[in-house]
Short mmCIF file of C-alpha atoms in Angstrom, two decimals:
data_model
loop_
_atom_site.label_atom_id
_atom_site.label_comp_id
_atom_site.label_asym_id
_atom_site.label_seq_id
_atom_site.Cartn_x
_atom_site.Cartn_y
_atom_site.Cartn_z
CA UNK A 1087 93.28 92.16 131.35
CA UNK A 1088 95.06 95.09 132.31
CA UNK A 1089 95.39 98.22 131.05
CA UNK A 1090 97.64 101.20 131.40
CA UNK A 1091 95.98 104.56 131.31
CA UNK A 1092 97.39 107.98 130.73
CA UNK A 1093 94.85 110.59 130.97
CA UNK A 1094 94.44 114.13 131.60
CA UNK A 1095 91.33 115.81 132.98
CA UNK A 1096 89.87 118.52 130.76
CA UNK A 1097 90.13 120.86 133.48
CA UNK A 1098 94.01 120.95 133.74
CA UNK A 1099 94.19 120.62 130.12
CA UNK A 1100 91.69 124.22 130.10
CA UNK A 1101 94.14 125.50 132.61
CA UNK A 1102 97.28 124.70 130.99
CA UNK A 1103 95.91 126.14 127.48
CA UNK A 1104 96.23 129.42 128.32
CA UNK A 1105 99.91 129.48 129.49
CA UNK A 1106 101.41 127.24 126.52
CA UNK A 1107 102.14 128.04 122.85
CA UNK A 1108 100.08 127.04 120.38
CA UNK A 1109 101.78 123.83 118.74
CA UNK A 1110 101.63 121.76 115.63
CA UNK A 1111 100.35 118.11 116.11
CA UNK A 1112 101.38 115.69 113.48
CA UNK A 1113 99.96 111.93 113.73
CA UNK A 1114 99.86 108.80 111.82
CA UNK A 1115 96.84 105.99 111.51
CA UNK A 1116 96.89 102.97 109.78
CA UNK A 1117 94.46 104.28 106.90
CA UNK A 1118 92.89 107.44 105.66
CA UNK A 1119 89.56 108.89 106.16
CA UNK A 1120 87.59 107.61 103.36
CA UNK A 1121 85.80 111.13 102.51
CA UNK A 1122 85.23 114.44 103.69
CA UNK A 1123 81.88 113.92 103.31
CA UNK A 1124 80.61 113.06 106.59
CA UNK A 1125 77.71 110.95 105.34
CA UNK A 1126 79.84 108.88 103.13
CA UNK A 1127 80.91 105.95 105.63
CA UNK A 1128 79.99 104.56 108.74
CA UNK A 1129 83.29 103.90 110.07
CA UNK A 1130 84.95 104.61 113.30
CA UNK A 1131 87.99 106.56 111.66
CA UNK A 1132 86.25 108.46 108.92
CA UNK A 1133 83.41 109.54 111.51
CA UNK A 1134 86.45 110.69 114.16
CA UNK A 1135 88.20 112.50 111.74
CA UNK A 1136 85.45 114.45 110.15
CA UNK A 1137 83.65 115.16 113.53
CA UNK A 1138 86.71 117.43 114.86
CA UNK A 1139 85.41 119.52 112.14
CA UNK A 1140 82.17 119.13 111.93
CA UNK A 1141 79.56 118.71 115.09
CA UNK A 1142 76.56 117.27 115.88
CA UNK A 1143 73.74 118.54 118.12
CA UNK A 1144 75.39 116.63 120.84
CA UNK A 1145 78.50 115.25 121.76
CA UNK A 1146 80.30 112.64 124.19
CA UNK A 1147 82.99 113.51 126.61
CA UNK A 1148 86.35 111.31 127.11
CA UNK A 1149 84.09 108.97 129.54
CA UNK A 1150 81.48 108.65 126.79
CA UNK A 1151 78.58 110.48 128.60
CA UNK A 1152 76.45 112.45 126.22
CA UNK A 1153 76.69 116.59 126.76
CA UNK A 1154 75.65 119.58 124.82
CA UNK A 1155 77.02 120.94 121.63
CA UNK A 1156 75.09 122.39 118.56
CA UNK A 1157 71.92 122.20 120.74
CA UNK A 1158 72.43 123.75 124.29
CA UNK A 1159 69.26 121.42 125.71
CA UNK A 1160 66.47 119.04 124.83
CA UNK A 1161 63.04 118.10 126.00
CA UNK A 1162 60.37 115.84 125.55
CA UNK A 1163 57.25 117.67 124.68
CA UNK A 1164 55.07 114.51 124.31
CA UNK A 1165 55.65 111.05 124.25
CA UNK A 1166 56.46 111.23 120.25
CA UNK A 1167 57.78 114.71 120.22
CA UNK A 1168 61.41 115.73 121.07
CA UNK A 1169 62.17 119.58 121.23
CA UNK A 1170 65.85 120.65 120.60
CA UNK A 1171 67.01 123.97 121.11
CA UNK A 1172 69.88 125.21 119.13
CA UNK A 1173 72.98 127.15 120.29
CA UNK A 1174 72.92 130.55 119.26
CA UNK A 1175 76.02 132.50 117.62
CA UNK A 1176 77.40 129.65 116.07
CA UNK A 1177 78.77 130.49 112.68
CA UNK A 1178 80.24 127.38 109.90
CA UNK A 1179 83.87 127.92 108.81
CA UNK A 1180 82.80 130.35 105.59
CA UNK A 1181 81.06 132.92 108.05
CA UNK A 1182 77.57 131.48 107.54
CA UNK A 1183 75.13 131.45 110.80
CA UNK A 1184 74.21 128.06 111.98
CA UNK A 1185 70.21 127.73 112.51
CA UNK A 1186 67.24 125.47 112.45
CA UNK A 1187 67.61 125.41 108.48
CA UNK A 1188 70.85 123.74 108.87
CA UNK A 1189 69.34 120.99 110.90
CA UNK A 1190 66.31 120.24 108.62
CA UNK A 1191 68.69 120.22 105.70
CA UNK A 1192 71.19 117.92 107.29
CA UNK A 1193 68.32 115.30 108.47
CA UNK A 1194 67.19 115.14 105.05
CA UNK A 1195 70.50 114.84 103.62
CA UNK A 1196 71.94 112.25 105.81
CA UNK A 1197 68.62 110.12 105.32
CA UNK A 1198 69.14 110.54 101.27
CA UNK A 1199 70.11 108.03 98.65
CA UNK A 1200 74.07 107.47 98.64
CA UNK A 1201 74.30 108.20 102.51
CA UNK A 1202 75.66 105.68 104.93
CA UNK A 1203 74.40 107.18 107.85
CA UNK A 1204 70.88 106.66 107.43
CA UNK A 1205 69.88 105.28 110.54
CA UNK A 1206 71.02 108.36 112.49
CA UNK A 1207 67.41 109.58 112.14
CA UNK A 1208 64.70 107.10 111.32
CA UNK A 1209 63.14 107.47 107.93
CA UNK A 1210 59.63 108.27 109.20
CA UNK A 1211 60.79 110.95 111.60
CA UNK A 1212 59.61 114.55 110.98
CA UNK A 1213 61.99 117.24 111.56
CA UNK A 1214 60.28 120.43 111.68
CA UNK A 1215 61.56 124.12 112.17
CA UNK A 1216 59.93 125.65 115.23
CA UNK A 1217 62.06 128.92 115.03
CA UNK A 1218 65.42 129.62 113.86
CA UNK A 1219 66.79 127.98 117.13
CA UNK A 1220 64.44 125.50 117.82
CA UNK A 1221 63.97 122.22 115.81
CA UNK A 1222 61.25 119.33 116.98
CA UNK A 1223 61.78 115.81 116.14
CA UNK A 1224 58.65 113.84 115.85
CA UNK A 1225 58.85 110.09 115.73
CA UNK A 1226 55.71 107.54 115.09
CA UNK A 1227 56.62 105.93 118.51
CA UNK A 1228 58.62 106.69 121.55
CA UNK A 1229 62.26 106.73 121.15
CA UNK A 1230 64.26 107.03 124.33
CA UNK A 1231 67.56 106.99 122.67
CA UNK A 1232 66.91 109.16 119.56
CA UNK A 1233 70.09 111.57 119.90
CA UNK A 1234 72.34 108.92 121.42
CA UNK A 1235 74.41 108.79 118.44
CA UNK A 1236 73.80 112.33 117.46
CA UNK A 1237 77.72 113.14 117.91
CA UNK A 1238 78.27 111.89 114.68
CA UNK A 1239 75.42 113.03 112.54
CA UNK A 1240 77.54 116.12 111.54
CA UNK A 1241 75.31 119.40 110.96
CA UNK A 1242 76.15 120.86 107.52
CA UNK A 1243 75.30 124.35 106.22
CA UNK A 1244 72.70 124.31 103.58
CA UNK A 1245 73.94 127.57 101.92
CA UNK A 1246 77.05 126.13 101.67
CA UNK A 1247 75.95 122.47 100.56
CA UNK A 1248 73.56 123.97 97.66
CA UNK A 1249 76.27 126.78 96.38
CA UNK A 1250 78.86 123.74 95.76
CA UNK A 1251 76.44 121.16 94.38
CA UNK A 1252 77.06 119.06 97.49
CA UNK A 1253 73.26 118.65 98.19
CA UNK A 1254 73.44 114.77 97.68
CA UNK A 1255 75.94 112.79 99.80
CA UNK A 1256 78.86 110.92 98.00
CA UNK A 1257 77.95 107.40 97.74
CA UNK A 1258 80.52 105.03 99.18
CA UNK A 1259 80.00 102.31 96.27
CA UNK A 1260 80.28 105.26 93.64
CA UNK A 1261 83.25 106.85 91.70
CA UNK A 1262 81.70 110.19 91.50
CA UNK A 1263 82.79 112.81 93.79
CA UNK A 1264 81.23 116.08 95.16
CA UNK A 1265 82.67 119.05 96.62
CA UNK A 1266 82.32 117.76 99.74
CA UNK A 1267 84.22 114.99 98.74
CA UNK A 1268 87.92 117.05 99.64
CA UNK A 1269 86.48 119.97 101.09
CA UNK A 1270 84.70 120.88 104.33
CA UNK A 1271 82.76 123.71 106.28
CA UNK A 1272 81.62 123.00 109.61
CA UNK A 1273 81.34 124.40 112.94
CA UNK A 1274 83.87 122.83 114.84
CA UNK A 1275 86.96 123.50 116.75
CA UNK A 1276 89.24 122.64 113.49
CA UNK A 1277 88.84 123.67 110.07
CA UNK A 1278 90.13 121.53 107.27
CA UNK A 1279 93.01 123.15 105.13
CA UNK A 1280 93.95 120.77 102.98
CA UNK A 1281 93.44 117.04 101.58
CA UNK A 1282 95.26 114.53 99.86
CA UNK A 1283 93.71 111.34 100.00
CA UNK A 1284 95.91 108.67 101.05
CA UNK A 1285 98.79 111.12 101.52
CA UNK A 1286 97.89 113.87 103.84
CA UNK A 1287 95.54 115.62 105.21
CA UNK A 1288 95.84 119.01 107.32
CA UNK A 1289 93.72 121.17 109.67
CA UNK A 1290 94.21 123.98 111.31
CA UNK A 1291 92.49 125.41 114.65
CA UNK A 1292 89.22 127.34 114.37
CA UNK A 1293 90.01 130.94 115.70
CA UNK A 1294 86.04 131.38 115.49
CA UNK A 1295 84.96 128.32 117.60
CA UNK A 1296 81.79 129.10 119.37
CA UNK A 1297 83.40 127.27 122.38
CA UNK A 1298 86.95 128.60 122.43
CA UNK A 1299 86.72 130.62 125.71
CA UNK A 1300 86.55 126.80 127.02
CA UNK A 1301 88.96 124.99 124.91
CA UNK A 1302 91.07 122.09 126.10
CA UNK A 1303 93.64 122.45 123.84
CA UNK A 1304 96.65 124.30 122.41
CA UNK A 1305 96.98 123.08 119.09
CA UNK A 1306 97.58 125.48 115.69
CA UNK A 1307 97.39 122.74 113.44
CA UNK A 1308 96.82 119.15 113.13
CA UNK A 1309 98.40 116.72 110.05
CA UNK A 1310 97.48 113.37 109.38
CA UNK A 1311 99.63 111.02 107.35
CA UNK A 1312 97.97 107.38 106.57
CA UNK A 1313 101.09 105.05 107.01
CA UNK A 1314 99.78 101.65 106.63
CA UNK A 1315 102.76 99.76 107.27
CA UNK A 1316 103.21 98.81 110.88
CA UNK A 1317 106.97 99.12 111.07
CA UNK A 1318 107.04 102.21 109.14
CA UNK A 1319 104.21 103.92 111.36
CA UNK A 1320 106.17 102.77 114.74
CA UNK A 1321 109.39 103.82 113.01
CA UNK A 1322 107.74 107.25 112.42
CA UNK A 1323 106.84 107.63 116.21
CA UNK A 1324 110.08 106.45 117.77
CA UNK A 1325 111.74 108.90 115.33
CA UNK A 1326 109.77 112.20 116.06
CA UNK A 1327 108.38 112.45 112.49
CA UNK A 1328 104.91 112.06 114.18
CA UNK A 1329 103.77 113.02 117.72
CA UNK A 1330 100.96 109.87 117.74
CA UNK A 1331 100.24 107.00 116.02
CA UNK A 1332 97.81 104.34 116.07
CA UNK A 1333 97.36 101.69 116.39
CA UNK A 1334 100.56 100.24 117.67
CA UNK A 1335 100.73 96.34 116.91
CA UNK A 1336 100.81 94.35 120.15
CA UNK A 1337 104.81 93.07 119.30
CA UNK A 1338 105.68 96.62 119.59
CA UNK A 1339 103.70 97.84 122.36
CA UNK A 1340 106.73 97.09 125.07
CA UNK A 1341 109.39 98.89 122.61
CA UNK A 1342 107.24 102.06 122.03
CA UNK A 1343 106.59 102.05 126.04
CA UNK A 1344 110.09 101.45 126.84
CA UNK A 1345 111.44 104.17 124.52
CA UNK A 1346 113.07 107.24 125.84
CA UNK A 1347 110.37 109.80 124.26
CA UNK A 1348 107.41 107.63 123.64
CA UNK A 1349 104.98 106.07 125.93
CA UNK A 1350 102.01 103.92 125.12
CA UNK A 1351 98.15 104.42 126.20
CA UNK A 1352 96.28 101.19 125.97
CA UNK A 1353 92.60 100.69 127.13
CA UNK A 1354 89.72 98.35 126.64
CA UNK A 1355 87.73 99.43 123.35
CA UNK A 1356 83.68 98.81 123.01
CA UNK A 1357 84.52 97.14 119.52
CA UNK A 1358 83.60 93.65 118.73
CA UNK A 1359 85.28 91.87 116.27
CA UNK A 1360 83.32 88.84 114.47
CA UNK A 1361 83.19 86.71 111.25
CA UNK A 1362 80.27 86.82 109.03
CA UNK A 1363 78.92 83.87 107.01
CA UNK A 1364 76.47 84.53 104.38
CA UNK A 1365 73.30 82.91 104.85
CA UNK A 1366 71.29 84.76 102.28
CA UNK A 1367 72.47 83.50 98.83
CA UNK A 1368 71.09 80.23 97.56
CA UNK A 1369 74.83 79.63 96.22
CA UNK A 1370 78.06 81.08 97.80
CA UNK A 1371 80.33 83.20 96.08
CA UNK A 1372 83.24 81.74 94.84
CA UNK A 1373 82.88 78.30 96.63
CA UNK A 1374 83.68 75.06 95.78
CA UNK A 1375 79.95 74.06 96.51
CA UNK A 1376 77.79 74.68 93.62
CA UNK A 1377 73.68 74.60 93.82
CA UNK A 1378 73.51 75.28 97.39
CA UNK A 1379 74.65 77.21 100.32
CA UNK A 1380 76.57 75.55 103.35
CA UNK A 1381 75.85 78.37 105.49
CA UNK A 1382 72.22 78.02 105.72
CA UNK A 1383 72.65 74.75 107.82
CA UNK A 1384 73.37 76.04 111.30
CA UNK A 1385 75.43 72.90 111.83
CA UNK A 1386 77.81 74.43 109.20
CA UNK A 1387 77.79 77.69 111.00
CA UNK A 1388 78.70 76.19 114.39
CA UNK A 1389 81.49 73.88 112.94
CA UNK A 1390 83.31 77.09 111.86
CA UNK A 1391 82.53 78.58 115.03
CA UNK A 1392 84.07 75.42 117.11
CA UNK A 1393 86.83 75.31 114.58
CA UNK A 1394 88.09 78.96 116.02
CA UNK A 1395 90.36 79.10 119.17
CA UNK A 1396 90.06 82.66 120.25
CA UNK A 1397 92.03 81.99 123.32
CA UNK A 1398 95.27 80.75 120.59
CA UNK A 1399 94.16 84.27 118.88
CA UNK A 1400 94.59 85.99 122.19
CA UNK A 1401 97.76 84.78 123.12
CA UNK A 1402 99.61 84.47 119.68
CA UNK A 1403 98.30 87.40 117.38
CA UNK A 1404 96.77 89.95 119.91
CA UNK A 1405 99.59 89.08 122.58
CA UNK A 1406 96.91 88.96 125.37
CA UNK A 1407 95.44 92.18 124.42
CA UNK A 1408 92.23 91.63 123.49
CA UNK A 1409 89.10 89.88 125.32
CA UNK A 1410 87.03 86.79 123.90
CA UNK A 1411 83.40 87.38 123.37
CA UNK A 1412 80.45 85.51 122.96
CA UNK A 1413 78.33 88.08 122.25
CA UNK A 1414 78.24 90.69 119.39
CA UNK A 1415 78.65 93.95 122.09
CA UNK A 1416 81.12 94.42 124.42
CA UNK A 1417 80.33 94.09 128.11
CA UNK A 1418 80.24 97.95 128.31
CA UNK A 1419 77.46 98.15 125.71
CA UNK A 1420 73.87 98.50 127.28
CA UNK A 1421 72.43 95.03 126.84
CA UNK A 1422 75.40 93.23 127.27
CA UNK A 1423 74.71 89.70 129.71
CA UNK A 1424 77.62 87.97 131.32
CA UNK A 1425 75.35 84.67 131.36
CA UNK A 1426 75.28 85.00 127.30
CA UNK A 1427 78.97 85.82 127.02
CA UNK A 1428 80.45 82.36 127.42
CA UNK A 1429 81.45 80.82 124.00
CA UNK A 1430 80.90 77.67 122.63
CA UNK A 1431 84.04 75.52 123.65
CA UNK A 1432 86.78 75.15 120.88
CA UNK A 1433 86.41 71.70 119.66
CA UNK A 1434 88.00 70.72 116.40
CA UNK A 1435 86.60 67.26 116.47
CA UNK A 1436 82.94 68.45 117.12
CA UNK A 1437 83.27 70.46 114.19
CA UNK A 1438 84.42 67.72 111.92
CA UNK A 1439 81.46 65.73 112.85
CA UNK A 1440 78.97 68.81 112.48
CA UNK A 1441 80.32 69.20 108.61
CA UNK A 1442 80.00 65.31 108.06
CA UNK A 1443 76.77 65.35 109.58
CA UNK A 1444 75.79 68.73 107.37
CA UNK A 1445 77.04 66.41 104.33
CA UNK A 1446 80.24 67.79 103.99
CA UNK A 1447 82.79 65.33 105.41
CA UNK A 1448 85.89 66.38 103.26
CA UNK A 1449 84.90 69.99 103.76
CA UNK A 1450 84.64 72.60 101.01
CA UNK A 1451 86.68 75.54 99.48
CA UNK A 1452 85.54 79.16 99.76
CA UNK A 1453 87.06 82.99 100.21
CA UNK A 1454 87.54 85.15 103.06
CA UNK A 1455 87.65 88.86 102.74
CA UNK A 1456 89.39 90.60 104.99
CA UNK A 1457 90.81 94.38 105.80
CA UNK A 1458 94.40 94.48 106.32
CA UNK A 1459 94.74 98.34 107.45
CA UNK A 1460 91.37 98.63 109.66
CA UNK A 1461 91.53 96.60 113.13
CA UNK A 1462 94.45 95.58 115.05
CA UNK A 1463 96.01 92.91 113.49
CA UNK A 1464 93.26 92.21 111.35
CA UNK A 1465 95.10 90.39 108.63
CA UNK A 1466 96.73 88.15 111.09
CA UNK A 1467 93.46 87.34 112.95
CA UNK A 1468 92.57 86.04 109.30
CA UNK A 1469 95.58 84.06 108.85
CA UNK A 1470 95.07 82.28 111.71
CA UNK A 1471 91.21 81.73 111.16
CA UNK A 1472 92.42 80.19 107.75
CA UNK A 1473 94.87 77.78 109.60
CA UNK A 1474 92.26 76.38 112.11
CA UNK A 1475 89.73 75.87 109.34
CA UNK A 1476 91.86 74.24 107.48
CA UNK A 1477 92.54 71.55 110.12
CA UNK A 1478 89.01 70.36 109.95
CA UNK A 1479 88.80 70.40 106.15
CA UNK A 1480 87.88 73.54 105.21
CA UNK A 1481 90.26 75.16 102.65
CA UNK A 1482 90.00 79.17 102.72
CA UNK A 1483 91.62 81.51 100.05
CA UNK A 1484 92.26 84.73 102.01
CA UNK A 1485 91.43 87.99 100.15
CA UNK A 1486 93.08 90.60 102.20
CA UNK A 1487 92.74 94.30 101.12
CA UNK A 1488 93.06 97.93 102.21
CA UNK A 1489 89.71 99.05 104.16
CA UNK A 1490 88.89 101.28 100.94
CA UNK A 1491 88.81 98.37 98.53
CA UNK A 1492 87.43 96.15 101.23
CA UNK A 1493 83.97 98.35 102.31
CA UNK A 1494 83.33 99.23 98.57
CA UNK A 1495 83.25 95.21 98.11
CA UNK A 1496 81.95 94.16 101.06
CA UNK A 1497 79.24 96.75 102.23
CA UNK A 1498 75.77 96.78 100.53
CA UNK A 1499 74.55 97.47 97.61
CA UNK A 1500 77.68 96.05 96.11
CA UNK A 1501 77.76 93.24 98.87
CA UNK A 1502 80.54 91.03 97.23
CA UNK A 1503 81.06 88.31 99.88
CA UNK A 1504 80.19 85.41 101.31
CA UNK A 1505 82.54 85.11 104.29
CA UNK A 1506 84.38 88.18 105.87
CA UNK A 1507 86.07 89.79 109.20
CA UNK A 1508 84.21 92.77 110.10
CA UNK A 1509 84.49 94.93 113.48
CA UNK A 1510 81.58 97.16 114.92
CA UNK A 1511 81.07 100.02 117.97
CA UNK A 1512 77.74 100.56 118.34
CA UNK A 1513 77.71 104.65 118.24
CA UNK A 1514 74.86 104.78 120.82
CA UNK A 1515 76.31 102.23 123.17
CA UNK A 1516 73.24 100.66 123.21
CA UNK A 1517 72.31 96.90 121.84
CA UNK A 1518 69.43 98.21 119.91
CA UNK A 1519 72.10 99.88 117.45
CA UNK A 1520 73.36 96.13 116.49
CA UNK A 1521 70.36 94.72 116.52
CA UNK A 1522 69.13 96.72 113.67
CA UNK A 1523 72.10 97.58 111.82
CA UNK A 1524 73.91 94.27 111.66
CA UNK A 1525 71.05 91.45 112.54
CA UNK A 1526 67.97 93.29 111.02
CA UNK A 1527 66.77 91.89 107.72
CA UNK A 1528 63.63 94.26 106.58
CA UNK A 1529 65.61 96.74 104.43
CA UNK A 1530 62.60 98.41 103.17
CA UNK A 1531 62.70 100.01 106.69
CA UNK A 1532 66.20 100.40 106.61
CA UNK A 1533 67.26 98.11 108.61
CA UNK A 1534 70.42 95.65 108.12
CA UNK A 1535 71.97 97.94 106.07
CA UNK A 1536 75.06 96.22 107.26
CA UNK A 1537 73.80 92.72 107.76
CA UNK A 1538 76.17 91.42 105.36
CA UNK A 1539 75.66 87.99 106.47
CA UNK A 1540 71.88 88.05 105.58
CA UNK A 1541 70.80 86.95 108.87
CA UNK A 1542 67.07 86.94 109.14
CA UNK A 1543 64.51 86.32 111.91
CA UNK A 1544 61.05 88.21 112.07
CA UNK A 1545 60.75 87.40 115.53
CA UNK A 1546 64.43 89.40 116.72
CA UNK A 1547 63.11 92.32 114.01
CA UNK A 1548 59.92 92.44 116.14
CA UNK A 1549 61.71 92.60 119.31
CA UNK A 1550 64.21 95.24 117.87
CA UNK A 1551 60.99 97.43 117.04
CA UNK A 1552 59.85 97.03 120.50
CA UNK A 1553 63.00 97.77 122.28
CA UNK A 1554 63.58 101.02 120.52
CA UNK A 1555 60.25 102.21 121.51
CA UNK A 1556 59.97 100.78 125.05
CA UNK A 1557 60.55 103.45 128.22
CA UNK A 1558 60.53 100.99 130.70
CA UNK A 1559 64.09 99.88 131.56
CA UNK A 1560 63.37 96.69 132.93
CA UNK A 1561 61.05 95.41 130.03
CA UNK A 1562 63.51 96.92 127.63
CA UNK A 1563 66.53 95.02 129.11
CA UNK A 1564 64.42 91.93 129.27
CA UNK A 1565 63.44 92.36 125.56
CA UNK A 1566 67.24 92.54 124.31
CA UNK A 1567 68.30 89.83 126.61
CA UNK A 1568 65.82 87.85 124.70
CA UNK A 1569 66.71 89.07 121.22
CA UNK A 1570 70.60 88.20 122.02
CA UNK A 1571 69.65 84.93 123.08
CA UNK A 1572 67.71 83.70 119.85
CA UNK A 1573 70.67 85.27 117.56
CA UNK A 1574 73.29 83.49 119.51
CA UNK A 1575 71.44 80.09 119.69
CA UNK A 1576 71.03 80.17 115.54
CA UNK A 1577 74.45 81.07 115.38
CA UNK A 1578 74.15 84.40 113.51
CA UNK A 1579 77.62 85.17 113.66
CA UNK A 1580 81.16 84.10 115.07
CA UNK A 1581 82.21 87.23 117.53
CA UNK A 1582 85.87 87.08 118.27
CA UNK A 1583 87.01 89.34 120.62
CA UNK A 1584 87.09 93.09 121.83
CA UNK A 1585 90.40 94.53 120.78
CA UNK A 1586 92.12 96.89 122.66
CA UNK A 1587 93.05 100.57 122.08
CA UNK A 1588 96.70 101.16 121.53
CA UNK A 1589 97.84 104.62 120.83
CA UNK A 1590 101.36 105.89 121.17
CA UNK A 1591 102.72 108.99 121.82
CA UNK A 1592 105.31 111.18 122.26
CA UNK A 1593 106.25 112.55 125.76
CA UNK A 1594 105.15 115.79 126.22
CA UNK A 1595 101.83 115.30 124.23
CA UNK A 1596 98.57 114.48 126.56
CA UNK A 1597 95.84 112.90 124.83
CA UNK A 1598 92.55 111.80 126.14
CA UNK A 1599 91.59 108.05 125.04
CA UNK A 1600 88.12 107.17 124.32
CA UNK A 1601 86.88 103.52 124.59
CA UNK A 1602 85.46 104.09 121.10
CA UNK A 1603 88.56 104.49 119.53
CA UNK A 1604 87.97 107.90 118.05
CA UNK A 1605 90.72 110.54 118.46
CA UNK A 1606 89.56 114.33 119.47
CA UNK A 1607 91.99 116.82 118.98
CA UNK A 1608 90.08 119.21 121.22
CA UNK A 1609 91.91 117.23 124.25
CA UNK A 1610 95.25 117.62 123.17
CA UNK A 1611 97.70 119.13 124.78
CA UNK A 1612 101.56 119.50 123.51
CA UNK A 1613 104.37 121.06 125.74
#
């Protein structure tokens, strides 16, 4: 797959920033950030939006390498003790000083009930203030990737949260808001000005940002307008109502790229799109089979897998802009293996035979839950899956909904789905993230929070724990390979593909595209 890249180096952008007048950026996305509470939803767009306002101890550059942010440096004091040295002179947007107290508070809040980001710091990790600008993280066992996901662990002000009764995170599944739902107080390069959920959110450049001397943008304000309709979103870009829009549907990419004033930025994304099959319940939700769960039988899971033609999805639905995958991770993620990425062949006859062998010669009926404003062509992918399964006798009723409804329904604790489409990018760019979050089943330890399929194998959990603490790379990679081999052989999930990142921009607007599809305003230059 060939991708077109339109990037500008940070050095060039920084040089231009001093000579170009500040600008007002307007952009559109297919949905909205779920909340301004940075611990509300572990979802790429929401995390990407709020981390323009909040910051973590670390951050990632456009090439995804990790660099210091609110921490200036870190070191291993002993195998289970990491020491982070905090940046001095940093202030939150309300003028409060950033100190170690805020880090300790944020560590408690991100692991509190209601947080969707509990895995940023394990429950048994002690977070200890050494002094006002030094914090130790003491783990129960060595953890070589402890900070790999900390760009999206936003540090909050302890004083601000307490003063505004926002000490506890807003629950994704609940209807009760707190002050942090519609307000924000970070340390980042942009400050929230106004928030109208599903209508418009406005931010402005932070004049007191600690790194303004090296800033790589010339923006004054940024306005997000959620536009769910693909046609309307593309029209807004082509007409100049917005300067940047994403995703651009594959069928519209050529029109945008050939426009007099617009261009496409297309690159490979590290997100894997997959189907989940409920292997936990004794009876599937809203299915024709009563008293038992067909998905507990590996033959049924394999039948579903081999009934789906990912090459047709790639050609017809994705217009060639996807990479079919046999793994639950992209090949750019640590632990990916080419020898495990081959998919089972598309074989409807085999699917029918497997269904008959499992006791379902005439198939059965069930629901498929699918977001319609989250991933590239998500509803169209689900429609294709419905059609393909129908050919082997499976009648699927498609329930396609906006992501705000879909996530509340599908994610735990509601967990109201038995067949679903989801996408996942491991924020650490490491296999452990997926093995722990998507394939883990010991929920008392916090693992498996997003294991909506209910897959469970104690051997995989044991390997996952060993992977987290192993510091020898060769041994660690071997354990990762073994864990993936087990889950693939057991048809734990049905991976489909990695989609392409597809952004449309007005000419004269330079952005830096990241493989995790997060839009960072700090890298935007406008003529």
